[in-house]
Short mmCIF file of C-alpha atoms and ligand atoms in Angstrom, two decimals:
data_model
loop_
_atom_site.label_atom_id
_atom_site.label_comp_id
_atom_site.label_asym_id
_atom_site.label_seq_id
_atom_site.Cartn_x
_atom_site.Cartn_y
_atom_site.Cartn_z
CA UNK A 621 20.28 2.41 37.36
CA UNK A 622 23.68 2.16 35.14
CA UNK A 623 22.95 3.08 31.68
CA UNK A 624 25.34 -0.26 29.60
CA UNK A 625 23.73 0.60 25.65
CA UNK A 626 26.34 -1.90 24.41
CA UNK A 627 25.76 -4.67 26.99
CA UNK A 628 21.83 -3.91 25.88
CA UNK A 629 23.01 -4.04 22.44
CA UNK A 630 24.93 -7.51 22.92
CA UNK A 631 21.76 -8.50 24.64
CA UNK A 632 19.11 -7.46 22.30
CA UNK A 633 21.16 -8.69 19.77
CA UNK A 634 21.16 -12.51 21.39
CA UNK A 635 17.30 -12.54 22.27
CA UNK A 636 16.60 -11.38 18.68
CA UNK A 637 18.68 -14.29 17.03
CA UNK A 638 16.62 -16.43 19.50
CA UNK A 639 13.33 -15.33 18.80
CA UNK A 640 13.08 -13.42 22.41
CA UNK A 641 12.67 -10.13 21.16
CA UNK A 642 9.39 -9.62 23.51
CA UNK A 643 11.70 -9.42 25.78
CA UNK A 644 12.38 -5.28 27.14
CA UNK A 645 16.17 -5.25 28.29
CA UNK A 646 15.83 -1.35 29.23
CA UNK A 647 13.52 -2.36 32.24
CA UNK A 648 16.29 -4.71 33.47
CA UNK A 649 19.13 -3.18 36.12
CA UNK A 650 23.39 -3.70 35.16
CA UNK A 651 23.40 -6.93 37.60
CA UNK A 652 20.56 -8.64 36.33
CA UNK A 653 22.21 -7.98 32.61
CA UNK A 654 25.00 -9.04 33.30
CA UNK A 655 22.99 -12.76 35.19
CA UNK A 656 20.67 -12.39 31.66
CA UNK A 657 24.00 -12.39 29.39
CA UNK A 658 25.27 -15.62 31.10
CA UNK A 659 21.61 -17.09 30.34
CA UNK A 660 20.65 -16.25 27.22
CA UNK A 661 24.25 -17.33 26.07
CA UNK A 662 23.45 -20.37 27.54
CA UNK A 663 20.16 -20.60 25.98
CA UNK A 664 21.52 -19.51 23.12
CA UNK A 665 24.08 -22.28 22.86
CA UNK A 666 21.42 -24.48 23.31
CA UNK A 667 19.15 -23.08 20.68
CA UNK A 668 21.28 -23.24 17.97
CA UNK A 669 22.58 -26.85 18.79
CA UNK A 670 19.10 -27.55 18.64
CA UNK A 671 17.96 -25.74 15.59
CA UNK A 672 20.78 -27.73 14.03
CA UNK A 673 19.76 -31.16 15.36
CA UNK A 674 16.11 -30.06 14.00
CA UNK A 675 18.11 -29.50 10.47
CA UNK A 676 19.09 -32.79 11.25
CA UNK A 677 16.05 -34.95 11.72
CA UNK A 678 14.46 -33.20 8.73
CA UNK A 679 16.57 -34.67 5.89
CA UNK A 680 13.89 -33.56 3.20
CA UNK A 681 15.03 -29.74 3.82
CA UNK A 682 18.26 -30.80 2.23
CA UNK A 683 17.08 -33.51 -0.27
CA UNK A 684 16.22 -32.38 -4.02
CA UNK A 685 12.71 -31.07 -4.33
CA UNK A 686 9.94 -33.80 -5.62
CA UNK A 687 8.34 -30.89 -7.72
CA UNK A 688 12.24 -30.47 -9.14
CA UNK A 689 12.67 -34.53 -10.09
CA UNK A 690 9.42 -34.36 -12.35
CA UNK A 691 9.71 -30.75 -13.06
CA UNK A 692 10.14 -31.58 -17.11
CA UNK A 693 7.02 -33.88 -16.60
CA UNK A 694 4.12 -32.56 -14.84
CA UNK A 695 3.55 -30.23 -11.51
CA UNK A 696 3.81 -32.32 -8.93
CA UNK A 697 1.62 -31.54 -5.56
CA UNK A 698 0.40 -32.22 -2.28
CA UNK A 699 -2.71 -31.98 -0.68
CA UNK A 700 -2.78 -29.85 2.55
CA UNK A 701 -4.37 -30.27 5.62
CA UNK A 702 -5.60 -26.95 8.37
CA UNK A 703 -2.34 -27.65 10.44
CA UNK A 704 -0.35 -27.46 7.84
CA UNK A 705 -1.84 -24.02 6.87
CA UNK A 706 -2.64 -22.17 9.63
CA UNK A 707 0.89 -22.75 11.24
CA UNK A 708 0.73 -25.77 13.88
CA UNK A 709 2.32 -27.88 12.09
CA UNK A 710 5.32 -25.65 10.24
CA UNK A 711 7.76 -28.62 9.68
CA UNK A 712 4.85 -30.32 7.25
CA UNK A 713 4.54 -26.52 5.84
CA UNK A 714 8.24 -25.93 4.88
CA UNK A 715 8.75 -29.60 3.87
CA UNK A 716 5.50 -28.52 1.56
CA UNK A 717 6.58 -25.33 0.15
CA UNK A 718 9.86 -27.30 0.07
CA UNK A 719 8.83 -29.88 -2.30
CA UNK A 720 5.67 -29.33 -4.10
CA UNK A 721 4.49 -26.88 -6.28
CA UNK A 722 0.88 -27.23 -6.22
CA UNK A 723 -1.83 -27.83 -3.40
CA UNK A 724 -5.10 -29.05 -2.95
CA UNK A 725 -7.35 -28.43 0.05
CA UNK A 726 -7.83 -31.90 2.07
CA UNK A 727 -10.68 -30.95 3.77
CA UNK A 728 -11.41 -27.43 4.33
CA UNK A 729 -13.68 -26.87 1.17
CA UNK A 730 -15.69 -29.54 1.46
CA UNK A 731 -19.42 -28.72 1.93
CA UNK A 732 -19.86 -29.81 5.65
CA UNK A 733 -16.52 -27.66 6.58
CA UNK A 734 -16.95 -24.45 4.37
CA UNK A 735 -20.76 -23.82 4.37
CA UNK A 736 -22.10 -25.58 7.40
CA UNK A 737 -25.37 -24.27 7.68
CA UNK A 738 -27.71 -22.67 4.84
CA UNK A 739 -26.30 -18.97 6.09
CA UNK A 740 -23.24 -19.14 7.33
CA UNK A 741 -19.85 -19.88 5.20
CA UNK A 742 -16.45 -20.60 7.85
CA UNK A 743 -13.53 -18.95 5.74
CA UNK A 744 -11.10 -19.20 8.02
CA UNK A 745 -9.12 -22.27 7.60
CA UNK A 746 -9.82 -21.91 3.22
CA UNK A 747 -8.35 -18.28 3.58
CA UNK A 748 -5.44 -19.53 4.91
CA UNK A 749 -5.40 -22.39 2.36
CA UNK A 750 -5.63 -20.11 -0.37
CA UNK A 751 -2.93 -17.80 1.11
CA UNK A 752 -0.42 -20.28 1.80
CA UNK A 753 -0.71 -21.14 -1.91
CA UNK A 754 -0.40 -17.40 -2.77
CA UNK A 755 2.17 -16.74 -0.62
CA UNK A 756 4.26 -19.82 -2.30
CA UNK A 757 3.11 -19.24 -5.70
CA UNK A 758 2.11 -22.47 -6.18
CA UNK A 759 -0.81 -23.79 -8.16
CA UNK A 760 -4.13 -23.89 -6.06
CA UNK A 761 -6.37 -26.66 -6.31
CA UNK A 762 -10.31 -26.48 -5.01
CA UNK A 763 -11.52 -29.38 -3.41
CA UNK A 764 -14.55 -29.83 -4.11
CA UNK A 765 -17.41 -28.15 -4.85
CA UNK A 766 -20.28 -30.47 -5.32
CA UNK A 767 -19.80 -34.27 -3.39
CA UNK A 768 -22.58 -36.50 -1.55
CA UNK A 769 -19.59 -36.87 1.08
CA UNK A 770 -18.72 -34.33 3.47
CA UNK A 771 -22.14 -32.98 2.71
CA UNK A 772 -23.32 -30.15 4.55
CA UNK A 773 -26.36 -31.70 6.27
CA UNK A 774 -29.00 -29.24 5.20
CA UNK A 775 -27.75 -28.85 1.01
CA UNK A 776 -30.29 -31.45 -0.03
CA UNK A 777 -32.99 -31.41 2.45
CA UNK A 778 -35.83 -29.10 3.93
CA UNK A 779 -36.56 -28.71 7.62
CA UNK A 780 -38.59 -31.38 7.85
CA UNK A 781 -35.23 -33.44 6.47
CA UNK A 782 -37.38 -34.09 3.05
CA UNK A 783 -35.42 -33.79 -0.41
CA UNK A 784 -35.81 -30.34 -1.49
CA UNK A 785 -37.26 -29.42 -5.02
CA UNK A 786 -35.03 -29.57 -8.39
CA UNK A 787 -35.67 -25.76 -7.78
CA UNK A 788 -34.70 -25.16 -4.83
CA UNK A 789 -31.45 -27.43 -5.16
CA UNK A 790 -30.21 -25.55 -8.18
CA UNK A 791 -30.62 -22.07 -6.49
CA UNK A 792 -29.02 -23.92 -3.41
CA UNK A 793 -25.84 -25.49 -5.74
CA UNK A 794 -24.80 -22.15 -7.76
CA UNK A 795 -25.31 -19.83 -4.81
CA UNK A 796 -22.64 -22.62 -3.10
CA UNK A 797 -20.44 -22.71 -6.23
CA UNK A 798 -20.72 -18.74 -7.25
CA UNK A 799 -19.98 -17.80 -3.18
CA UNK A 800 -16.71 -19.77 -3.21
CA UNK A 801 -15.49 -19.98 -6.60
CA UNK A 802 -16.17 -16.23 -6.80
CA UNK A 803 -14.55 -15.33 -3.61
CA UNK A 804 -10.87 -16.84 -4.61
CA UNK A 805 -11.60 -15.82 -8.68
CA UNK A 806 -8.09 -15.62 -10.03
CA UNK A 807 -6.91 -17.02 -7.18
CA UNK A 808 -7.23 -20.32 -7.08
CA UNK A 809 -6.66 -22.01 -10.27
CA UNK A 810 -8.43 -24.97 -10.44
CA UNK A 811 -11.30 -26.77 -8.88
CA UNK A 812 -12.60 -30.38 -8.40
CA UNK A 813 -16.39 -29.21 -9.62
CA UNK A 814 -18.07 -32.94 -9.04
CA UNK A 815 -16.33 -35.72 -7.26
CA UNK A 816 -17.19 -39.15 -7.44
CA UNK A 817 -20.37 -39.26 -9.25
CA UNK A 818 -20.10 -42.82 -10.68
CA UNK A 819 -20.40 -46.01 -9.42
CA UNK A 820 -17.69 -48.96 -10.09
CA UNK A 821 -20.13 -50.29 -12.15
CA UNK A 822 -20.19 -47.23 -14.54
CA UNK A 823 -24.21 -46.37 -13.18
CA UNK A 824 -24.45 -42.47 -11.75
CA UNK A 825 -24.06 -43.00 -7.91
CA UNK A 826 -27.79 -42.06 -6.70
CA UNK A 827 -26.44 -39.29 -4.10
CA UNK A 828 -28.99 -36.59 -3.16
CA UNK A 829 -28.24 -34.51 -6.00
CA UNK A 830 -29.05 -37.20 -8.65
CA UNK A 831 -32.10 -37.94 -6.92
CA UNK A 832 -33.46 -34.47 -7.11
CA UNK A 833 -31.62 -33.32 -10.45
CA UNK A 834 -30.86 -36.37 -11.93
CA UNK A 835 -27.50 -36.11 -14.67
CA UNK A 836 -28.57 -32.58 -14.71
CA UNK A 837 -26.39 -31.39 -11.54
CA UNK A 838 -23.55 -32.71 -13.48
CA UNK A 839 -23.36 -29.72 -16.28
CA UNK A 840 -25.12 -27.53 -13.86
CA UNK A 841 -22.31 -27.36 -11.78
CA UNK A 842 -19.38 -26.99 -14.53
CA UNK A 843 -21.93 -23.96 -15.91
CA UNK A 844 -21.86 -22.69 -12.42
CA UNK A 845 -18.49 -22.84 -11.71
CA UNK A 846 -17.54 -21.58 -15.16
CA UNK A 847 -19.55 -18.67 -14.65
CA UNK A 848 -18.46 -17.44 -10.99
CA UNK A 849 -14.75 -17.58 -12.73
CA UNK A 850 -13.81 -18.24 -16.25
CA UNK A 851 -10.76 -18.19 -16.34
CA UNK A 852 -10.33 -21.39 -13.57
CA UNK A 853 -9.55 -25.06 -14.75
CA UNK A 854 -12.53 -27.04 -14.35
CA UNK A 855 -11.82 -31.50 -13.14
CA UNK A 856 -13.87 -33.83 -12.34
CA UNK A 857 -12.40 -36.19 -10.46
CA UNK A 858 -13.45 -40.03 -9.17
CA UNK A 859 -11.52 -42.97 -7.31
CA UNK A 860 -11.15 -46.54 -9.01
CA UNK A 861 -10.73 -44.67 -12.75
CA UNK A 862 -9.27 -47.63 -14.34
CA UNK A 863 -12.30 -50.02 -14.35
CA UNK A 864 -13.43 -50.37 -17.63
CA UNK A 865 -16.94 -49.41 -17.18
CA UNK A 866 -16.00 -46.20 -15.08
CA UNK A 867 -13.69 -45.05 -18.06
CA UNK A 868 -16.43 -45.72 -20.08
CA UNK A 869 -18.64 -43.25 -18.59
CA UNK A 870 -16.65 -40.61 -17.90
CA UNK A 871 -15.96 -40.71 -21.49
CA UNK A 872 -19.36 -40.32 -22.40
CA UNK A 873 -19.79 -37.45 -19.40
CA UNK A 874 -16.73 -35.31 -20.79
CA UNK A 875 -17.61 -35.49 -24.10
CA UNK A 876 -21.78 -34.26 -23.43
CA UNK A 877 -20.16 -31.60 -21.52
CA UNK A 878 -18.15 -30.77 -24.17
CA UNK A 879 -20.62 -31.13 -26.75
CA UNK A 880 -23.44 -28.38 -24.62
CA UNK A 881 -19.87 -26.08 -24.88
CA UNK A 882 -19.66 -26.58 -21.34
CA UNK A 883 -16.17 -25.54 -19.84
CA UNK A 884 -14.31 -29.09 -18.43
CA UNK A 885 -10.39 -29.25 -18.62
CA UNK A 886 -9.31 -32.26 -16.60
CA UNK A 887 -10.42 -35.87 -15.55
CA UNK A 888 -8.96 -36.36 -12.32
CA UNK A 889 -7.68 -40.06 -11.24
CA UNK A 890 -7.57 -39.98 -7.70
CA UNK A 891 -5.10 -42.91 -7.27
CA UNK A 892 -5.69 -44.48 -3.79
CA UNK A 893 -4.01 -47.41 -4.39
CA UNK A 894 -2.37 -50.39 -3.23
CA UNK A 895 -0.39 -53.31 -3.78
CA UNK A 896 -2.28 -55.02 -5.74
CA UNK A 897 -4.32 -52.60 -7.46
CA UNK A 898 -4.74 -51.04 -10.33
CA UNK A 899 -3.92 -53.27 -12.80
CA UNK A 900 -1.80 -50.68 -14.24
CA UNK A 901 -2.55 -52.00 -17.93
CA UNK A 902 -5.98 -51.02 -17.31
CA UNK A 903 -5.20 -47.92 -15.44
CA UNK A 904 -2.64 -46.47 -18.81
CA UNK A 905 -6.32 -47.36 -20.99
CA UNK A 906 -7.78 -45.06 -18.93
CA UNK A 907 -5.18 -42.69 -19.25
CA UNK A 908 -5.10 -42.82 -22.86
CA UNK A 909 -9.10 -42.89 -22.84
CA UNK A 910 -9.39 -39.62 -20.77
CA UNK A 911 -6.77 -37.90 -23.19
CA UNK A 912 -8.74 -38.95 -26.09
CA UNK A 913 -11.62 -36.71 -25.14
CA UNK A 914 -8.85 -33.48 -24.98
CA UNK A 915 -9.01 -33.51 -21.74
CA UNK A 916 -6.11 -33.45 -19.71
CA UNK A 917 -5.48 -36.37 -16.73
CA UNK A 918 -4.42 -35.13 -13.67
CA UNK A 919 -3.29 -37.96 -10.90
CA UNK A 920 -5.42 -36.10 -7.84
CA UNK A 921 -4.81 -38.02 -4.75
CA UNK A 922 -2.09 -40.37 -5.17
CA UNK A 923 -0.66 -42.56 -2.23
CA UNK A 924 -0.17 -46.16 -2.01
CA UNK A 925 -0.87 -48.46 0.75
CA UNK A 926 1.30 -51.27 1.37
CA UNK A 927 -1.09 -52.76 3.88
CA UNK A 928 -3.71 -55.63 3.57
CA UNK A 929 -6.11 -54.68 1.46
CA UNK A 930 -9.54 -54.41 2.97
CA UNK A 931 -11.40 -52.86 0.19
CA UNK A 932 -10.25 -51.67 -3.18
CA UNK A 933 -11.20 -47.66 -4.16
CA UNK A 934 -11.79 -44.92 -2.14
CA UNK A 935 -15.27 -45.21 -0.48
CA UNK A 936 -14.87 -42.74 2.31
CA UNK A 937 -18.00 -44.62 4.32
CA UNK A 938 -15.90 -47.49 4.25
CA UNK A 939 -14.84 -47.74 8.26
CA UNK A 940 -13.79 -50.75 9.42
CA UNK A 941 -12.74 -51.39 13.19
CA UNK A 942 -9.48 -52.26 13.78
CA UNK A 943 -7.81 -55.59 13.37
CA UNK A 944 -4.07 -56.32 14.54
CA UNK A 945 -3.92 -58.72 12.18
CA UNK A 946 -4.91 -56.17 9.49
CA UNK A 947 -2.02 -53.56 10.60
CA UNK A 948 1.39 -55.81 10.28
CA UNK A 949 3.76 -53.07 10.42
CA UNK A 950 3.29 -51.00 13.57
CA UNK A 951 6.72 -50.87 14.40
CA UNK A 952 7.91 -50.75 10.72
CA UNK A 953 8.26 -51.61 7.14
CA UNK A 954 10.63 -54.88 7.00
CA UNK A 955 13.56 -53.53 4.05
CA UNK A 956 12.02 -56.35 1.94
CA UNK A 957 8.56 -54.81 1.56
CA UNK A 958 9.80 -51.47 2.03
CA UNK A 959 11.81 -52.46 -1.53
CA UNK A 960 8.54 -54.10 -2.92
CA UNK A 961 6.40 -51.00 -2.02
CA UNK A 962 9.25 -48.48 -3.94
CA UNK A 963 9.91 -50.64 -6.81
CA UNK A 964 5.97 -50.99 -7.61
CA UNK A 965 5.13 -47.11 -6.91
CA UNK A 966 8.70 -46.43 -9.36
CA UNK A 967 6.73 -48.34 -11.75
CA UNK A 968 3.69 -46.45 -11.63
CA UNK A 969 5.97 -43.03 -11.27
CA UNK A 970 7.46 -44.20 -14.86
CA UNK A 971 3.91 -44.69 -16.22
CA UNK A 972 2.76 -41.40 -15.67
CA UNK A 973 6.13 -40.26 -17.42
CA UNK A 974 5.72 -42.50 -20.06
CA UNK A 975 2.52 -40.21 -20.73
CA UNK A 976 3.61 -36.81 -19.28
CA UNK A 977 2.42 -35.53 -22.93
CA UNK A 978 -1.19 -35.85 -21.32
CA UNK A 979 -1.08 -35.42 -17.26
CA UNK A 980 -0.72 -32.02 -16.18
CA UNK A 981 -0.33 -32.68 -12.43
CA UNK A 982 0.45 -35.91 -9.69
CA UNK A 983 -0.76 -34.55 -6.37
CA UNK A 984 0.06 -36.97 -3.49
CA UNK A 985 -2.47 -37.11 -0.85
CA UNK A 986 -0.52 -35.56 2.11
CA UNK A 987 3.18 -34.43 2.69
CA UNK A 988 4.59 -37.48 5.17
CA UNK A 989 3.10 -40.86 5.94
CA UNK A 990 2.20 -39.51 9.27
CA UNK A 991 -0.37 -37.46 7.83
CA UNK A 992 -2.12 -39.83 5.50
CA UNK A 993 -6.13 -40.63 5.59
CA UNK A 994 -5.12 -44.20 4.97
CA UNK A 995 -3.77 -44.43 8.68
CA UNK A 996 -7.39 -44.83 9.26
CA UNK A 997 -9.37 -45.94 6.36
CA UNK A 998 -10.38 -48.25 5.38
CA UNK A 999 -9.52 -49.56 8.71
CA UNK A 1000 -8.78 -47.09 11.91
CA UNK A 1001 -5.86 -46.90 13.93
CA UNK A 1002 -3.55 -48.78 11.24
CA UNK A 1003 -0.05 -47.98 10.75
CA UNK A 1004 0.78 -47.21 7.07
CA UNK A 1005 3.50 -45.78 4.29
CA UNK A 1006 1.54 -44.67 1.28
CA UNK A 1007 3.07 -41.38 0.34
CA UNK A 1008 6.36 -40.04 -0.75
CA UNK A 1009 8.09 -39.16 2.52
CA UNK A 1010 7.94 -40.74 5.29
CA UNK A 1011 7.39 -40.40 9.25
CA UNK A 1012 11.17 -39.39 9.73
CA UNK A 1013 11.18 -36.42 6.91
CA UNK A 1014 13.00 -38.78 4.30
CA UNK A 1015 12.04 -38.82 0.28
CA UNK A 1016 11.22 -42.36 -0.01
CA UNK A 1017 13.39 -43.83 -2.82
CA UNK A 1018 10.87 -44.53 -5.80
CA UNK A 1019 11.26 -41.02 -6.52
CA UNK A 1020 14.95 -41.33 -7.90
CA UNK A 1021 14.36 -44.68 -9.35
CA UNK A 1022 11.64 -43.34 -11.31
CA UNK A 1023 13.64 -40.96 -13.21
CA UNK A 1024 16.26 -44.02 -14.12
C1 XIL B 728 -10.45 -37.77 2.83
C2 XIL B 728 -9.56 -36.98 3.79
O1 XIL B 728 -8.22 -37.25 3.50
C3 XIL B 728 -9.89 -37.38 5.21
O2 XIL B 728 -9.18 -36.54 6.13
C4 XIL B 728 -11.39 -37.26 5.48
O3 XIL B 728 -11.67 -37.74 6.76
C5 XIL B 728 -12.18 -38.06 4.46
O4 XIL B 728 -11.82 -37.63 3.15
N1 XIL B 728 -11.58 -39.06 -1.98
C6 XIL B 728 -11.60 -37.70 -1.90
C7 XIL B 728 -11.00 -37.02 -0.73
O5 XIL B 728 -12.01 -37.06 -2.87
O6 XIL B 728 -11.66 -35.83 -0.39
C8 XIL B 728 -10.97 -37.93 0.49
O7 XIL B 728 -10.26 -37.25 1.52
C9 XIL B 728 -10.34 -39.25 0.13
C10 XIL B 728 -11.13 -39.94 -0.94
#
């Protein structure tokens, strides 16, 4: 065989630009090089034209960071789902690390997905979570650590599927809450420590937990959490914050927690709204409400649908089959509601400006429209726009009207 180091070099030189460095030139002979050069020039050629035509369709690479616009405001964030994290999906993981500067877990902490069965915790997809955040430096959210949805099947029950003792639940909850808050101590920064545990009409929702601890689980789990790290920010966090008799009783809530000397830092509003609701009067009382109790507000799961509403909040069991009639832009926003939809979430945008003195973060609920929950709830299969890029990589214009 005819030793060619600098045709090898030329070679190895081209695969590694290309990402085909698993490729061994020294078992190849001078002919089949010299056939290889021609190739990987060719493929080559091709690669870069399309790495720039991927450039291309990916506008948000270029466009000024979200986190950036509001950076004199609040952090502003995303929440993240496995894909995203454990590398399938690396366009929604630059455009991420791109434009956000703090991250929640969509789904991997919840109790159904993290501690399936009594025994067994799955770390795997909250490692990488945790890691892309880490990796980023961004500011890691926990979501969530006590919720009757997404509720590991056996948390509440025995094997005979009866309601465990108060007991038995509390040993249950803080082994839960000391397992995972403890394992990411000092890493993660925050955590969602009770979602939704109030009902529109300001009553405790009567989940499992309330039926076996009552109100009790409720500073039980801020004392748990507080104790497996104490140095994490502690939220709790609800949909539909700007009815009056919600606000009311998360006043009252914050304010006992306070008063036992219980750690709580944030109220989190998630913000799954729509076009025509809140009443954003009644969502800047809240505001103003929350922040009267020292807490700060954080906006938790913002997006915005622009289709018919089916039902206001965020009631997850909400699942609706499809209607066409329900899902009137499959093939695309007409300009004129595309304008309506910016101007109203620019509004809301200059809202949470207006009090920037008292939110700490605005997390939208997934990177590109593509990605959003609301695609399927409350209705499946629906074709929606609710976050702040959309389906073709752009930042949707609210973001710079905001700021005007
Ligand atoms: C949603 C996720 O986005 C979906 O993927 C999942 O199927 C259901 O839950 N309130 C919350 C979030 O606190 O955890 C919910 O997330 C949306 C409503």
């Amino acid at each position: 065989m005819i030793r060619s180091p600098l045709l090898e070099k030329a070679l190895t030189g081209l695969l590694k630009t290309n990402n085909y460095s698993f490729i061994n030139l020294k078992r190849f002979p001078l002919s089949m090089k010299l056939s290889y050069l021609a190739t990987v020039m060719l493929i080559a050629t091709a690669c870069t034209s399309s790495r720039q035509e991927t450039a291309n369709v990916i506008p948000a690479m270029e466009q000024t960071p979200i986190c950036e616009s509001y950076s004199e405001y609040f952090k502003t964030g995303t929440s993240l789902n496995v894909n995203q994290t454990n590398g399938k999906d690396s366009i929604g993981a630059e455009v991420a690390k791109r434009h956000f500067n703090t991250i929640v877990a969509e789904n991997c902490m919840k109790s159904a997905e993290i501690h399936p069965t009594e025994n067994e915790y799955n770390w795997e997809d909250a490692d990488n979570f945790v890691k892309f955040g880490t990796d980023n430096n961004m500011w890691i959210v926990g979501h969530c650590l006590v919720w009757h949805s997404q509720l590991s099947p056996w948390f509440c029950v025995d094997e005979k599927g009866e309601n465990v003792s108060p007991d038995v639940l509390k040993q249950r909850l803080r082994d839960h809450i000391h397992t995972i808050v403890g394992r990411y101590k000092g890493k993660v920064h925050a955590w969602d420590v009770v979602n939704e545990t109030v009902e529109d009409d300001g009553s405790y929702r009567k989940t499992p937990f309330y039926q076996i601890l009552g109100e009790e689980y409720i500073p039980l789990a801020f004392q748990y959490a507080h104790e497996a790290d104490p140095d994490a920010q502690l939220i709790i966090n609800d949909y539909s914050m700007s009815g009056e008799k919600k606000r009311e009783r998360y006043v009252q809530i914050v304010n006992d927690l306070k008063k036992r000397g219980l750690r709580v830092d944030a109220i989190g509003m998630q913000g799954h709204n729509g076009m025509d609701y809140p009443d954003y009067k009644e969502f800047e009382k809240s505001i103003e409400a929350f922040a009267g109790t020292g807490c700060d507000v954080m906006i938790t799961e913002l997006d915005f649908t622009v289709l018919p509403t089916v039902v206001h909040g965020a009631a997850v069991e909400n699942n609706l089959e499809y209607s066409q009639k329900m899902n009137p832009y499959a093939d695309g926003l007409t300009p004129e509601i595309d304008n309506q939809w910016n101007d109203r979430v620019a509004e809301f945008m200059k809202l949470l400006i207006k009090h920037s003195d008292k939110i700490t973060r605005v997390n939208f609920w997934g990177v590109n429209d593509a990605d959003s929950w609301r695609n399927d709830w409350p209705m499946r299969g629906r074709t929606d726009y609710p976050l702040a890029i959309d389906r073709s990589w752009n930042v949707k214009p609210f973001v710079e009207a905001s700021l005007k």
